[in-house]
Amino acid sequence: MQGFDRKQMAARVAEDIPEGWFVNLGIGIPTMIANYVPLEREVILHSENGILGMGPAPAPDKVDPWLVNAGKQAVTLRPGGSYFHHADSFAMIRGGHIDLCVLGAFEVAANGDIANWATSENDSAPAVGGAMDLGAGAKRLWVVMEHTTKDGGHKIVERCTYPLTTPGAVSRVYTNLGVLDVVQGKGFVVRDLAPGVSFEQIQAASGAKLHTN
Amino acid sequence: MINKIVQSMADAMAGIKDGSTVLIGGFGAVGQPDQLIEGLIEQGAKNLTCVANNAGNGRVGLARLMELGRVRKIICSFPRSAGSVVFEELYRQGKIELEIVPQGTMAERMRAAGAGVPAFFTATSVGTILANGKEQREFNGRAYVMEHALKADVALVEAWEGDRWGNLTYRSSGRNFNPVMAMAADMTIAQVSHIRALGEIVPENVHTPGIFVKRVLHIDRGPEWA
């Protein structure tokens, strides 16, 4: 079984983002998606710490310590970009102005539930950040993640076992094995398979029933 | 003549009482008023409730304040990060209380406090353990959870420029929580990289009008942040 590597997963998500969308990218593989949206396709990246029109990482000698993304990494601002405070930034998120948010996850369930912030109700120190705001507020929530845990445990599940970030929010999942739509009332529908991956293989790696259409 | 510019850290920190709720601006290190936090350590107020997006890094600044046992409770969205060793030790030992708040809810709770709104409803956290015990209502067929305004005694903010009326500007992503924190506290203290003469900041470019600011202290942060 071949499948996508992390860069190919990010590139696969980028293919599906049309010009003109306002997009918030989470930490990890989601952040890498920005590298695969061609500059001539104008997608406006939002960063929760108060940036619209966020650009790529600067050259090492051009780092501005005042300008970081949600992961606290140095970034740049594209022409046309803007800065604003946190309440305005989250008004954009919570007010339904962001077209798409892409997050990583521990689990995604067949009913669209996402769990991505805590691994138990008694977590040693839970850290939610902006995930619940993005889950509840963005027009669309997509997830990009490895299809299973490192030891083969299921992340595509019938019902989440970890504390929820947002119920019923996820509409699409990109993994190393393929692309799944989450259809209300039905569950996971396989939209695309990664190179060299069969339906039987992606089903075997999933803890929920997958549909073909 | 109104002059909110103070000449020393001691003047900036004067009167902060034990038991205060203190808002601390910044997103990670950016826009975080490091020197004012050091000033608060020196000043000595204890039994504090601190509100900040993150729970400090290493053993300086907010982490140092916590390590010295001066913080009773922290309200934040993302306490756990690579360098949050002090918080994690104290939390594990049950020596600090944690209130975890979604980041947008945290910002809005302070904006609401500054705007005289006692509480509001949001869809964020509905259906999760962070909504447990909170009042919920339905509007137009969707469930929302009630969140209360978060008012404070003191806000420590970092700005780029300030003048003697307390008008502030911020530098790029250093703005983050600072303007809403400035609104939400009775006593907002700003450290600024540059003092400007009155009128020198273009009025259209003022980010935080001076009505929200009580004290301004000039801090030279050195060439890296210039």
mmCIF file with all atom_site columns, N, CA and C in Angstrom, chain B residues 9 12-14 16 21-26 31-41 48 50-52 62 65 152-159 168 170 176-179 181-182 185 187-191 215:
data_model
loop_
_atom_site.group_PDB
_atom_site.id
_atom_site.type_symbol
_atom_site.label_atom_id
_atom_site.label_alt_id
_atom_site.label_comp_id
_atom_site.label_asym_id
_atom_site.label_entity_id
_atom_site.label_seq_id
_atom_site.pdbx_PDB_ins_code
_atom_site.Cartn_x
_atom_site.Cartn_y
_atom_site.Cartn_z
_atom_site.occupancy
_atom_site.B_iso_or_equiv
_atom_site.pdbx_formal_charge
_atom_site.auth_seq_id
_atom_site.auth_comp_id
_atom_site.auth_asym_id
_atom_site.auth_atom_id
_atom_site.pdbx_PDB_model_num
ATOM 1   N N  . MET B 1 9   ? 9.385   52.051 36.631 1.00 0.00 ? 9   MET B N  1
ATOM 2   C CA . MET B 1 9   ? 8.592   50.837 36.780 1.00 0.00 ? 9   MET B CA 1
ATOM 3   C C  . MET B 1 9   ? 7.815   50.862 38.092 1.00 0.00 ? 9   MET B C  1
ATOM 4   N N  . ALA B 1 12  ? 4.780   52.711 37.573 1.00 0.00 ? 12  ALA B N  1
ATOM 5   C CA . ALA B 1 12  ? 3.860   51.960 36.702 1.00 0.00 ? 12  ALA B CA 1
ATOM 6   C C  . ALA B 1 12  ? 3.085   50.927 37.506 1.00 0.00 ? 12  ALA B C  1
ATOM 7   N N  . MET B 1 13  ? 3.746   50.310 38.494 1.00 0.00 ? 13  MET B N  1
ATOM 8   C CA . MET B 1 13  ? 3.152   49.190 39.230 1.00 0.00 ? 13  MET B CA 1
ATOM 9   C C  . MET B 1 13  ? 2.474   49.613 40.534 1.00 0.00 ? 13  MET B C  1
ATOM 10  N N  . ALA B 1 14  ? 2.550   50.894 40.859 1.00 0.00 ? 14  ALA B N  1
ATOM 11  C CA . ALA B 1 14  ? 2.057   51.361 42.165 1.00 0.00 ? 14  ALA B CA 1
ATOM 12  C C  . ALA B 1 14  ? 0.591   51.012 42.351 1.00 0.00 ? 14  ALA B C  1
ATOM 13  N N  . ILE B 1 16  ? -1.012  48.081 42.774 1.00 0.00 ? 16  ILE B N  1
ATOM 14  C CA . ILE B 1 16  ? -1.589  46.772 42.408 1.00 0.00 ? 16  ILE B CA 1
ATOM 15  C C  . ILE B 1 16  ? -1.706  45.932 43.677 1.00 0.00 ? 16  ILE B C  1
ATOM 16  N N  . THR B 1 21  ? -7.142  40.544 39.756 1.00 0.00 ? 21  THR B N  1
ATOM 17  C CA . THR B 1 21  ? -7.179  39.842 38.472 1.00 0.00 ? 21  THR B CA 1
ATOM 18  C C  . THR B 1 21  ? -6.367  40.673 37.484 1.00 0.00 ? 21  THR B C  1
ATOM 19  N N  . VAL B 1 22  ? -5.372  40.029 36.867 1.00 0.00 ? 22  VAL B N  1
ATOM 20  C CA . VAL B 1 22  ? -4.427  40.733 36.001 1.00 0.00 ? 22  VAL B CA 1
ATOM 21  C C  . VAL B 1 22  ? -4.470  40.131 34.601 1.00 0.00 ? 22  VAL B C  1
ATOM 22  N N  . LEU B 1 23  ? -4.795  40.944 33.612 1.00 0.00 ? 23  LEU B N  1
ATOM 23  C CA . LEU B 1 23  ? -4.771  40.512 32.213 1.00 0.00 ? 23  LEU B CA 1
ATOM 24  C C  . LEU B 1 23  ? -3.368  40.748 31.669 1.00 0.00 ? 23  LEU B C  1
ATOM 25  N N  . ILE B 1 24  ? -2.842  39.772 30.948 1.00 0.00 ? 24  ILE B N  1
ATOM 26  C CA . ILE B 1 24  ? -1.493  39.900 30.402 1.00 0.00 ? 24  ILE B CA 1
ATOM 27  C C  . ILE B 1 24  ? -1.554  39.669 28.905 1.00 0.00 ? 24  ILE B C  1
ATOM 28  N N  . GLY B 1 25  ? -1.245  40.700 28.133 1.00 0.00 ? 25  GLY B N  1
ATOM 29  C CA . GLY B 1 25  ? -1.355  40.652 26.674 1.00 0.00 ? 25  GLY B CA 1
ATOM 30  C C  . GLY B 1 25  ? -0.316  39.736 26.048 1.00 0.00 ? 25  GLY B C  1
ATOM 31  N N  . GLY B 1 26  ? -0.482  39.519 24.748 1.00 0.00 ? 26  GLY B N  1
ATOM 32  C CA . GLY B 1 26  ? 0.497   38.737 24.008 1.00 0.00 ? 26  GLY B CA 1
ATOM 33  C C  . GLY B 1 26  ? -0.063  37.438 23.495 1.00 0.00 ? 26  GLY B C  1
ATOM 34  N N  . GLY B 1 31  ? 3.951   40.658 21.477 1.00 0.00 ? 31  GLY B N  1
ATOM 35  C CA . GLY B 1 31  ? 2.971   41.527 22.118 1.00 0.00 ? 31  GLY B CA 1
ATOM 36  C C  . GLY B 1 31  ? 2.824   41.259 23.600 1.00 0.00 ? 31  GLY B C  1
ATOM 37  N N  . GLN B 1 32  ? 3.751   40.507 24.155 1.00 0.00 ? 32  GLN B N  1
ATOM 38  C CA . GLN B 1 32  ? 3.717   40.190 25.588 1.00 0.00 ? 32  GLN B CA 1
ATOM 39  C C  . GLN B 1 32  ? 4.545   41.223 26.336 1.00 0.00 ? 32  GLN B C  1
ATOM 40  N N  . PRO B 1 33  ? 3.975   41.867 27.350 1.00 0.00 ? 33  PRO B N  1
ATOM 41  C CA . PRO B 1 33  ? 4.685   42.944 28.045 1.00 0.00 ? 33  PRO B CA 1
ATOM 42  C C  . PRO B 1 33  ? 5.694   42.400 29.055 1.00 0.00 ? 33  PRO B C  1
ATOM 43  N N  . ASP B 1 34  ? 6.782   41.840 28.560 1.00 0.00 ? 34  ASP B N  1
ATOM 44  C CA . ASP B 1 34  ? 7.759   41.142 29.409 1.00 0.00 ? 34  ASP B CA 1
ATOM 45  C C  . ASP B 1 34  ? 8.270   41.997 30.567 1.00 0.00 ? 34  ASP B C  1
ATOM 46  N N  . GLN B 1 35  ? 8.604   43.263 30.263 1.00 0.00 ? 35  GLN B N  1
ATOM 47  C CA . GLN B 1 35  ? 9.191   44.111 31.314 1.00 0.00 ? 35  GLN B CA 1
ATOM 48  C C  . GLN B 1 35  ? 8.162   44.436 32.393 1.00 0.00 ? 35  GLN B C  1
ATOM 49  N N  . LEU B 1 36  ? 6.897   44.631 31.997 1.00 0.00 ? 36  LEU B N  1
ATOM 50  C CA . LEU B 1 36  ? 5.862   44.890 33.015 1.00 0.00 ? 36  LEU B CA 1
ATOM 51  C C  . LEU B 1 36  ? 5.652   43.666 33.901 1.00 0.00 ? 36  LEU B C  1
ATOM 52  N N  . ILE B 1 37  ? 5.747   42.471 33.312 1.00 0.00 ? 37  ILE B N  1
ATOM 53  C CA . ILE B 1 37  ? 5.606   41.254 34.134 1.00 0.00 ? 37  ILE B CA 1
ATOM 54  C C  . ILE B 1 37  ? 6.756   41.191 35.143 1.00 0.00 ? 37  ILE B C  1
ATOM 55  N N  . GLU B 1 38  ? 7.969   41.506 34.689 1.00 0.00 ? 38  GLU B N  1
ATOM 56  C CA . GLU B 1 38  ? 9.117   41.569 35.613 1.00 0.00 ? 38  GLU B CA 1
ATOM 57  C C  . GLU B 1 38  ? 8.849   42.611 36.705 1.00 0.00 ? 38  GLU B C  1
ATOM 58  N N  . GLY B 1 39  ? 8.249   43.728 36.307 1.00 0.00 ? 39  GLY B N  1
ATOM 59  C CA . GLY B 1 39  ? 7.912   44.775 37.269 1.00 0.00 ? 39  GLY B CA 1
ATOM 60  C C  . GLY B 1 39  ? 6.908   44.289 38.307 1.00 0.00 ? 39  GLY B C  1
ATOM 61  N N  . LEU B 1 40  ? 5.948   43.483 37.872 1.00 0.00 ? 40  LEU B N  1
ATOM 62  C CA . LEU B 1 40  ? 4.949   42.940 38.794 1.00 0.00 ? 40  LEU B CA 1
ATOM 63  C C  . LEU B 1 40  ? 5.597   41.941 39.754 1.00 0.00 ? 40  LEU B C  1
ATOM 64  N N  . ILE B 1 41  ? 6.556   41.174 39.255 1.00 0.00 ? 41  ILE B N  1
ATOM 65  C CA . ILE B 1 41  ? 7.301   40.252 40.127 1.00 0.00 ? 41  ILE B CA 1
ATOM 66  C C  . ILE B 1 41  ? 7.986   41.049 41.238 1.00 0.00 ? 41  ILE B C  1
ATOM 67  N N  . LEU B 1 48  ? -2.785  36.255 42.926 1.00 0.00 ? 48  LEU B N  1
ATOM 68  C CA . LEU B 1 48  ? -3.315  36.858 41.702 1.00 0.00 ? 48  LEU B CA 1
ATOM 69  C C  . LEU B 1 48  ? -4.088  35.839 40.870 1.00 0.00 ? 48  LEU B C  1
ATOM 70  N N  . CYS B 1 50  ? -4.430  35.378 36.946 1.00 0.00 ? 50  CYS B N  1
ATOM 71  C CA . CYS B 1 50  ? -3.837  35.898 35.718 1.00 0.00 ? 50  CYS B CA 1
ATOM 72  C C  . CYS B 1 50  ? -4.605  35.368 34.515 1.00 0.00 ? 50  CYS B C  1
ATOM 73  N N  . VAL B 1 51  ? -4.822  36.240 33.553 1.00 0.00 ? 51  VAL B N  1
ATOM 74  C CA . VAL B 1 51  ? -5.498  35.871 32.312 1.00 0.00 ? 51  VAL B CA 1
ATOM 75  C C  . VAL B 1 51  ? -4.510  36.118 31.178 1.00 0.00 ? 51  VAL B C  1
ATOM 76  N N  . ALA B 1 52  ? -4.163  35.056 30.458 1.00 0.00 ? 52  ALA B N  1
ATOM 77  C CA . ALA B 1 52  ? -3.209  35.172 29.355 1.00 0.00 ? 52  ALA B CA 1
ATOM 78  C C  . ALA B 1 52  ? -3.476  34.017 28.405 1.00 0.00 ? 52  ALA B C  1
ATOM 79  N N  . LEU B 1 62  ? 5.863   35.389 33.123 1.00 0.00 ? 62  LEU B N  1
ATOM 80  C CA . LEU B 1 62  ? 4.690   34.800 33.766 1.00 0.00 ? 62  LEU B CA 1
ATOM 81  C C  . LEU B 1 62  ? 5.042   33.483 34.454 1.00 0.00 ? 62  LEU B C  1
ATOM 82  N N  . LEU B 1 65  ? 6.575   34.323 37.744 1.00 0.00 ? 65  LEU B N  1
ATOM 83  C CA . LEU B 1 65  ? 5.536   34.801 38.669 1.00 0.00 ? 65  LEU B CA 1
ATOM 84  C C  . LEU B 1 65  ? 4.790   33.606 39.277 1.00 0.00 ? 65  LEU B C  1
ATOM 85  N N  . ALA B 1 152 ? -11.389 42.888 34.836 1.00 0.00 ? 152 ALA B N  1
ATOM 86  C CA . ALA B 1 152 ? -10.164 42.741 35.610 1.00 0.00 ? 152 ALA B CA 1
ATOM 87  C C  . ALA B 1 152 ? -9.809  44.031 36.332 1.00 0.00 ? 152 ALA B C  1
ATOM 88  N N  . ASP B 1 153 ? -8.935  43.873 37.322 1.00 0.00 ? 153 ASP B N  1
ATOM 89  C CA . ASP B 1 153 ? -8.423  45.042 38.037 1.00 0.00 ? 153 ASP B CA 1
ATOM 90  C C  . ASP B 1 153 ? -7.320  45.725 37.250 1.00 0.00 ? 153 ASP B C  1
ATOM 91  N N  . VAL B 1 154 ? -6.462  44.905 36.641 1.00 0.00 ? 154 VAL B N  1
ATOM 92  C CA . VAL B 1 154 ? -5.256  45.428 35.993 1.00 0.00 ? 154 VAL B CA 1
ATOM 93  C C  . VAL B 1 154 ? -5.079  44.758 34.641 1.00 0.00 ? 154 VAL B C  1
ATOM 94  N N  . ALA B 1 155 ? -4.642  45.508 33.629 1.00 0.00 ? 155 ALA B N  1
ATOM 95  C CA . ALA B 1 155 ? -4.183  44.909 32.373 1.00 0.00 ? 155 ALA B CA 1
ATOM 96  C C  . ALA B 1 155 ? -2.759  45.375 32.118 1.00 0.00 ? 155 ALA B C  1
ATOM 97  N N  . LEU B 1 156 ? -1.897  44.436 31.777 1.00 0.00 ? 156 LEU B N  1
ATOM 98  C CA . LEU B 1 156 ? -0.534  44.759 31.358 1.00 0.00 ? 156 LEU B CA 1
ATOM 99  C C  . LEU B 1 156 ? -0.477  44.513 29.850 1.00 0.00 ? 156 LEU B C  1
ATOM 100 N N  . VAL B 1 157 ? -0.237  45.563 29.079 1.00 0.00 ? 157 VAL B N  1
ATOM 101 C CA . VAL B 1 157 ? -0.237  45.412 27.628 1.00 0.00 ? 157 VAL B CA 1
ATOM 102 C C  . VAL B 1 157 ? 1.072   45.923 27.034 1.00 0.00 ? 157 VAL B C  1
ATOM 103 N N  . GLU B 1 158 ? 1.375   45.399 25.851 1.00 0.00 ? 158 GLU B N  1
ATOM 104 C CA . GLU B 1 158 ? 2.531   45.907 25.126 1.00 0.00 ? 158 GLU B CA 1
ATOM 105 C C  . GLU B 1 158 ? 2.060   46.591 23.854 1.00 0.00 ? 158 GLU B C  1
ATOM 106 N N  . ALA B 1 159 ? 2.528   47.817 23.658 1.00 0.00 ? 159 ALA B N  1
ATOM 107 C CA . ALA B 1 159 ? 2.173   48.561 22.449 1.00 0.00 ? 159 ALA B CA 1
ATOM 108 C C  . ALA B 1 159 ? 3.442   49.041 21.763 1.00 0.00 ? 159 ALA B C  1
ATOM 109 N N  . LEU B 1 168 ? -2.620  54.468 21.918 1.00 0.00 ? 168 LEU B N  1
ATOM 110 C CA . LEU B 1 168 ? -1.647  53.419 21.602 1.00 0.00 ? 168 LEU B CA 1
ATOM 111 C C  . LEU B 1 168 ? -1.783  52.938 20.162 1.00 0.00 ? 168 LEU B C  1
ATOM 112 N N  . TYR B 1 170 ? -0.145  49.432 17.836 1.00 0.00 ? 170 TYR B N  1
ATOM 113 C CA . TYR B 1 170 ? 0.551   48.152 17.988 1.00 0.00 ? 170 TYR B CA 1
ATOM 114 C C  . TYR B 1 170 ? 1.289   47.825 16.704 1.00 0.00 ? 170 TYR B C  1
ATOM 115 N N  . ASN B 1 176 ? -2.769  41.481 18.807 1.00 0.00 ? 176 ASN B N  1
ATOM 116 C CA . ASN B 1 176 ? -3.500  40.326 19.382 1.00 0.00 ? 176 ASN B CA 1
ATOM 117 C C  . ASN B 1 176 ? -4.452  40.680 20.540 1.00 0.00 ? 176 ASN B C  1
ATOM 118 N N  . PHE B 1 177 ? -4.190  40.188 21.748 1.00 0.00 ? 177 PHE B N  1
ATOM 119 C CA . PHE B 1 177 ? -5.130  40.399 22.852 1.00 0.00 ? 177 PHE B CA 1
ATOM 120 C C  . PHE B 1 177 ? -5.048  41.795 23.473 1.00 0.00 ? 177 PHE B C  1
ATOM 121 N N  . ASN B 1 178 ? -4.008  42.558 23.152 1.00 0.00 ? 178 ASN B N  1
ATOM 122 C CA . ASN B 1 178 ? -3.755  43.796 23.903 1.00 0.00 ? 178 ASN B CA 1
ATOM 123 C C  . ASN B 1 178 ? -4.920  44.794 23.899 1.00 0.00 ? 178 ASN B C  1
ATOM 124 N N  . PRO B 1 179 ? -5.545  45.087 22.728 1.00 0.00 ? 179 PRO B N  1
ATOM 125 C CA . PRO B 1 179 ? -6.625  46.083 22.758 1.00 0.00 ? 179 PRO B CA 1
ATOM 126 C C  . PRO B 1 179 ? -7.843  45.657 23.592 1.00 0.00 ? 179 PRO B C  1
ATOM 127 N N  . MET B 1 181 ? -7.842  43.594 26.128 1.00 0.00 ? 181 MET B N  1
ATOM 128 C CA . MET B 1 181 ? -7.442  43.606 27.539 1.00 0.00 ? 181 MET B CA 1
ATOM 129 C C  . MET B 1 181 ? -7.419  45.038 28.070 1.00 0.00 ? 181 MET B C  1
ATOM 130 N N  . ALA B 1 182 ? -6.933  45.960 27.231 1.00 0.00 ? 182 ALA B N  1
ATOM 131 C CA . ALA B 1 182 ? -6.898  47.365 27.649 1.00 0.00 ? 182 ALA B CA 1
ATOM 132 C C  . ALA B 1 182 ? -8.304  47.865 27.993 1.00 0.00 ? 182 ALA B C  1
ATOM 133 N N  . ALA B 1 185 ? -10.009 46.297 31.799 1.00 0.00 ? 185 ALA B N  1
ATOM 134 C CA . ALA B 1 185 ? -9.433  46.461 33.136 1.00 0.00 ? 185 ALA B CA 1
ATOM 135 C C  . ALA B 1 185 ? -9.640  47.882 33.662 1.00 0.00 ? 185 ALA B C  1
ATOM 136 N N  . MET B 1 187 ? -7.421  49.349 35.521 1.00 0.00 ? 187 MET B N  1
ATOM 137 C CA . MET B 1 187 ? -6.100  49.997 35.469 1.00 0.00 ? 187 MET B CA 1
ATOM 138 C C  . MET B 1 187 ? -5.277  49.338 34.360 1.00 0.00 ? 187 MET B C  1
ATOM 139 N N  . THR B 1 188 ? -5.205  50.003 33.208 1.00 0.00 ? 188 THR B N  1
ATOM 140 C CA . THR B 1 188 ? -4.416  49.454 32.103 1.00 0.00 ? 188 THR B CA 1
ATOM 141 C C  . THR B 1 188 ? -3.069  50.157 32.054 1.00 0.00 ? 188 THR B C  1
ATOM 142 N N  . ILE B 1 189 ? -2.038  49.334 32.101 1.00 0.00 ? 189 ILE B N  1
ATOM 143 C CA . ILE B 1 189 ? -0.662  49.832 32.095 1.00 0.00 ? 189 ILE B CA 1
ATOM 144 C C  . ILE B 1 189 ? -0.010  49.342 30.811 1.00 0.00 ? 189 ILE B C  1
ATOM 145 N N  . ALA B 1 190 ? 0.500   50.272 30.003 1.00 0.00 ? 190 ALA B N  1
ATOM 146 C CA . ALA B 1 190 ? 1.090   49.905 28.719 1.00 0.00 ? 190 ALA B CA 1
ATOM 147 C C  . ALA B 1 190 ? 2.586   50.135 28.735 1.00 0.00 ? 190 ALA B C  1
ATOM 148 N N  . GLN B 1 191 ? 3.345   49.137 28.263 1.00 0.00 ? 191 GLN B N  1
ATOM 149 C CA . GLN B 1 191 ? 4.750   49.402 27.963 1.00 0.00 ? 191 GLN B CA 1
ATOM 150 C C  . GLN B 1 191 ? 4.830   49.660 26.470 1.00 0.00 ? 191 GLN B C  1
ATOM 151 N N  . ARG B 1 215 ? -1.711  54.250 32.426 1.00 0.00 ? 215 ARG B N  1
ATOM 152 C CA . ARG B 1 215 ? -0.283  54.553 32.574 1.00 0.00 ? 215 ARG B CA 1
ATOM 153 C C  . ARG B 1 215 ? 0.486   54.042 31.358 1.00 0.00 ? 215 ARG B C  1
#
